[in-house]
Coordinates of C-alpha atoms and ligand atoms in Angstrom, one line a residue:
M42 CA 27.0 68.3 205.9
S43 CA 24.1 69.4 208.2
A44 CA 20.8 68.1 209.5
R45 CA 18.8 70.9 208.0
A46 CA 18.3 71.1 204.3
C47 CA 21.5 71.6 202.5
K48 CA 21.7 75.0 200.7
T49 CA 22.1 74.1 197.1
A50 CA 22.8 76.4 194.1
V51 CA 22.0 75.1 190.6
L52 CA 24.0 76.4 187.5
I53 CA 22.4 76.0 184.1
S54 CA 22.8 77.2 180.5
G55 CA 19.7 75.9 178.8
S56 CA 16.4 74.1 179.2
G57 CA 16.9 73.1 182.8
S58 CA 15.1 69.8 182.8
N59 CA 17.4 68.5 185.4
L60 CA 16.8 71.6 187.5
Q61 CA 13.1 70.8 187.1
A62 CA 13.6 67.3 188.4
F63 CA 15.3 68.8 191.6
I64 CA 12.4 71.3 192.0
D65 CA 9.8 68.6 191.6
Q66 CA 11.5 66.1 193.9
V67 CA 11.9 68.8 196.6
A68 CA 8.2 69.7 196.2
A69 CA 7.3 66.0 196.4
G70 CA 9.4 65.5 199.6
S71 CA 11.5 62.8 198.0
I72 CA 14.7 64.9 198.6
S73 CA 15.2 67.6 201.1
L74 CA 17.6 70.1 199.5
D75 CA 17.1 73.8 199.9
I76 CA 17.5 75.1 196.4
C77 CA 18.6 78.6 197.3
A78 CA 19.6 80.0 193.9
V79 CA 19.7 79.3 190.2
F80 CA 22.4 80.9 187.9
S81 CA 22.6 80.9 184.2
N82 CA 25.3 82.2 181.9
R83 CA 22.7 82.7 179.2
P84 CA 19.9 85.2 179.5
E85 CA 17.6 83.1 177.3
A86 CA 18.0 79.9 179.3
F87 CA 14.5 78.4 179.9
G88 CA 15.7 77.1 183.2
L89 CA 15.6 80.7 184.6
E90 CA 11.8 80.7 184.0
R91 CA 11.5 77.3 185.7
A92 CA 13.3 78.8 188.8
Q93 CA 11.1 81.9 188.8
N94 CA 8.0 79.7 188.6
A95 CA 9.2 77.8 191.6
G96 CA 9.9 81.0 193.6
I97 CA 13.7 80.5 193.5
P98 CA 16.0 83.5 193.0
A99 CA 17.3 83.3 189.5
T100 CA 20.2 85.3 188.2
C101 CA 22.0 85.6 184.9
V102 CA 25.7 86.5 184.7
D103 CA 26.4 86.7 181.0
H104 CA 29.8 85.2 180.2
T105 CA 30.2 87.3 177.0
E106 CA 30.6 90.4 179.2
F107 CA 33.9 89.1 180.7
D108 CA 37.4 89.1 179.2
T109 CA 38.6 85.9 180.9
R110 CA 37.1 82.7 182.2
E111 CA 38.3 83.5 185.7
D112 CA 36.8 87.0 185.7
F113 CA 33.5 85.5 184.8
D114 CA 33.8 82.7 187.4
R115 CA 34.7 85.3 190.1
A116 CA 31.6 87.3 189.2
V117 CA 29.4 84.2 189.4
A118 CA 30.9 83.2 192.8
A119 CA 30.4 86.8 194.1
E120 CA 26.7 86.3 193.3
L121 CA 26.5 82.8 194.5
D122 CA 28.2 83.5 197.8
K123 CA 25.4 85.9 198.8
Y124 CA 23.3 82.7 199.3
E125 CA 26.1 80.8 201.1
P126 CA 25.6 77.6 199.1
E127 CA 27.0 74.4 200.6
L128 CA 26.5 72.4 197.3
I129 CA 26.9 73.5 193.7
I130 CA 24.9 71.5 191.1
L131 CA 26.0 71.9 187.5
A132 CA 22.9 71.0 185.4
G133 CA 23.7 71.5 181.8
F134 CA 26.1 74.4 182.6
M135 CA 28.0 74.7 179.4
R136 CA 31.1 76.5 180.7
I137 CA 34.4 75.1 181.6
L138 CA 35.2 76.2 185.1
S139 CA 38.5 77.9 186.0
P140 CA 40.8 76.2 188.5
W141 CA 40.0 79.2 190.8
F142 CA 36.3 78.4 190.8
V143 CA 36.9 74.7 191.4
R144 CA 39.2 75.4 194.3
H145 CA 36.8 78.0 195.8
Y146 CA 34.1 75.3 196.1
A147 CA 36.5 72.4 196.5
G148 CA 34.7 69.1 196.9
R149 CA 31.3 70.8 196.8
I150 CA 30.6 70.9 193.0
L151 CA 28.7 68.1 191.3
N152 CA 28.2 67.6 187.5
I153 CA 26.2 65.2 185.4
H154 CA 27.7 64.0 182.2
P155 CA 25.7 62.0 179.6
A156 CA 28.1 59.0 179.3
L157 CA 29.5 56.2 181.4
L158 CA 32.7 58.0 182.4
P159 CA 35.5 57.5 181.8
L160 CA 34.0 56.7 178.4
Y161 CA 33.3 59.8 176.2
P162 CA 34.2 62.9 178.1
G163 CA 33.3 66.0 176.1
L164 CA 30.5 66.5 173.6
N165 CA 28.3 64.4 171.3
T166 CA 28.4 61.5 173.7
H167 CA 25.3 59.8 172.4
Q168 CA 26.4 59.7 168.8
R169 CA 29.8 58.5 169.8
A170 CA 28.4 55.6 171.8
I171 CA 26.2 54.6 168.8
D172 CA 29.1 54.9 166.4
A173 CA 31.3 52.8 168.5
G174 CA 28.6 50.0 168.5
D175 CA 28.3 50.1 172.3
A176 CA 25.5 47.9 173.7
K177 CA 25.0 50.2 176.7
H178 CA 25.1 53.9 177.4
G179 CA 24.5 55.9 180.4
T180 CA 25.1 59.0 182.5
T181 CA 27.4 59.8 185.4
V182 CA 27.1 62.1 188.4
H183 CA 30.6 63.1 189.5
F184 CA 32.5 65.5 191.7
V185 CA 34.0 68.3 189.7
T186 CA 37.8 68.7 189.7
E187 CA 40.1 70.8 187.5
E188 CA 40.1 68.0 184.9
L189 CA 37.1 68.3 182.5
D190 CA 34.6 65.4 183.1
G191 CA 37.4 63.8 185.1
G192 CA 36.4 64.1 188.8
P193 CA 35.6 61.0 190.9
C194 CA 32.4 59.3 189.9
I195 CA 29.5 58.8 192.4
V196 CA 26.5 57.3 190.6
Q197 CA 25.9 56.0 187.1
G198 CA 22.6 55.2 185.4
R199 CA 22.8 52.7 182.6
L200 CA 20.5 51.5 179.8
D201 CA 20.7 49.4 176.7
I202 CA 21.1 51.1 173.4
R203 CA 18.3 49.9 171.1
P204 CA 19.1 48.5 167.7
G205 CA 19.0 51.3 165.1
E206 CA 18.5 53.9 167.8
S207 CA 19.1 57.6 166.9
A208 CA 21.2 59.9 169.1
A209 CA 18.0 62.0 169.6
T210 CA 16.0 59.2 171.2
L211 CA 19.0 58.0 173.2
Q212 CA 19.5 61.5 174.6
K213 CA 15.8 61.6 175.6
R214 CA 16.1 58.3 177.4
I215 CA 19.3 59.3 179.1
Q216 CA 17.8 62.5 180.3
S217 CA 14.9 60.6 181.9
V218 CA 17.6 58.5 183.8
E219 CA 19.4 61.7 184.8
H220 CA 16.2 63.1 186.3
Q221 CA 16.1 60.1 188.6
I222 CA 19.7 59.7 189.6
Y223 CA 21.0 63.3 189.9
P224 CA 18.7 64.5 192.8
R225 CA 19.4 61.2 194.6
A226 CA 23.1 61.5 194.2
A227 CA 23.1 65.1 195.3
Q228 CA 21.1 64.1 198.4
M229 CA 23.7 61.5 199.3
V230 CA 26.4 64.1 199.1
A231 CA 24.3 66.6 201.1
D232 CA 23.8 64.0 203.8
G233 CA 27.5 63.3 204.0
E234 CA 26.9 59.7 202.8
I235 CA 29.3 60.4 200.0
E236 CA 32.2 62.7 200.5
F237 CA 35.1 64.1 198.5
R238 CA 38.4 63.6 200.2
E239 CA 41.9 63.6 199.0
G240 CA 40.7 63.8 195.4
Q241 CA 38.5 60.7 195.8
A242 CA 34.9 59.9 196.5
F243 CA 34.4 58.2 199.9
R244 CA 31.4 56.3 201.1
G245 CA 31.1 55.2 204.8
G246 CA 34.8 56.2 205.4
A247 CA 36.2 54.1 202.6
P248 CA 37.1 55.1 199.1
L249 CA 34.4 54.3 196.6
Q250 CA 36.1 51.7 194.3
A251 CA 33.5 52.1 191.6
P252 CA 30.5 54.4 191.1
L253 CA 27.2 53.1 192.3
M254 CA 25.6 51.6 189.2
I255 CA 21.9 51.6 188.6
D256 CA 20.4 49.8 185.6
F257 CA 17.3 51.2 183.9
P258 CA 15.8 48.3 181.9
D259 CA 12.4 50.0 181.5
V260 CA 13.5 53.4 180.3
Ligands
LIG450 C1 22.0 67.0 180.5 O1 21.7 66.0 179.6 C2 23.4 66.8 181.1 O2 23.8 65.5 180.9 C3 24.3 67.7 180.3 O3 23.5 68.7 179.9 C4 22.2 68.3 179.8 C5 21.3 69.4 180.4 O4 20.0 69.3 180.2 N1 25.4 68.0 181.2 P1 18.9 70.2 181.0 O5 19.3 71.6 180.7 O6 19.0 69.8 182.4 O7 17.6 69.8 180.3

C-alpha cells in the first residue's frame, strides 16, 4: 500500500477489545496504522465509547433499520467511503457481509476468527474445540471473501487447551492472543508484505502455502 500510515476503518458489534488493542498499539508506536473511523451495527456497542475516548470518529448504522443485508451494507459503505479507508478491519463485527460489500472492498477486508481455520468456522468455536478433545486451539487472521470464514489465512496464533478448561477461560486466553496477532497482521497487509491476489494470500511475490503460525506457550 503506501509509505504513510494506512487509512484503516474498524467494524465492531460489541466490546471492541480488539479495537482497543489496535488503538493502544498505534499509541505505543508499535504499529503505524491511521485508524480513521470506527463503525458499529449496534448502538450499545462498548467499542463506540473506546473509539470516542481515543478521538476516532465513531458511527453506528443500525442494521435493524434496513430491509436487506445489501441495503445495510451499502449504507455502511456510504459512511465508510467518506473516510476513504484502504483497509477494513472486522473486529467482532457480527454481520455476514453481502457479496456486494466484499467486492466493493475486494482484498482489503480482514477478519479475525477464534479458531484454527479451516477448523470450526461459525460460532461456539471454543466449546467445539473442547468437545472434540483437541489439544490445541487458536485464532486466525484472514482475508474476507464471499465464503464465511473461508478467505485465505494470513496468521494464526495457537495455544494448548488446558486439561478441564472451560470455554470461558479459553475464550479469554484466545482474546489475549488476538490482541497480539491482529494488529501485527494488519500492519503486514498495510505494508504490502502480505497481499491478496487471485483469491490467495501472497507473501514476497509467492503464494502463502500455510498461514504464519505463532505459538503462545505462556498465555
Ligand atoms: C473476537 O474474539 C473475535 O475472534 C471474534 O469476535 C470477538 C470480538 O471481541 N470475531 P472484541 O469485540 O474485539 O472484544
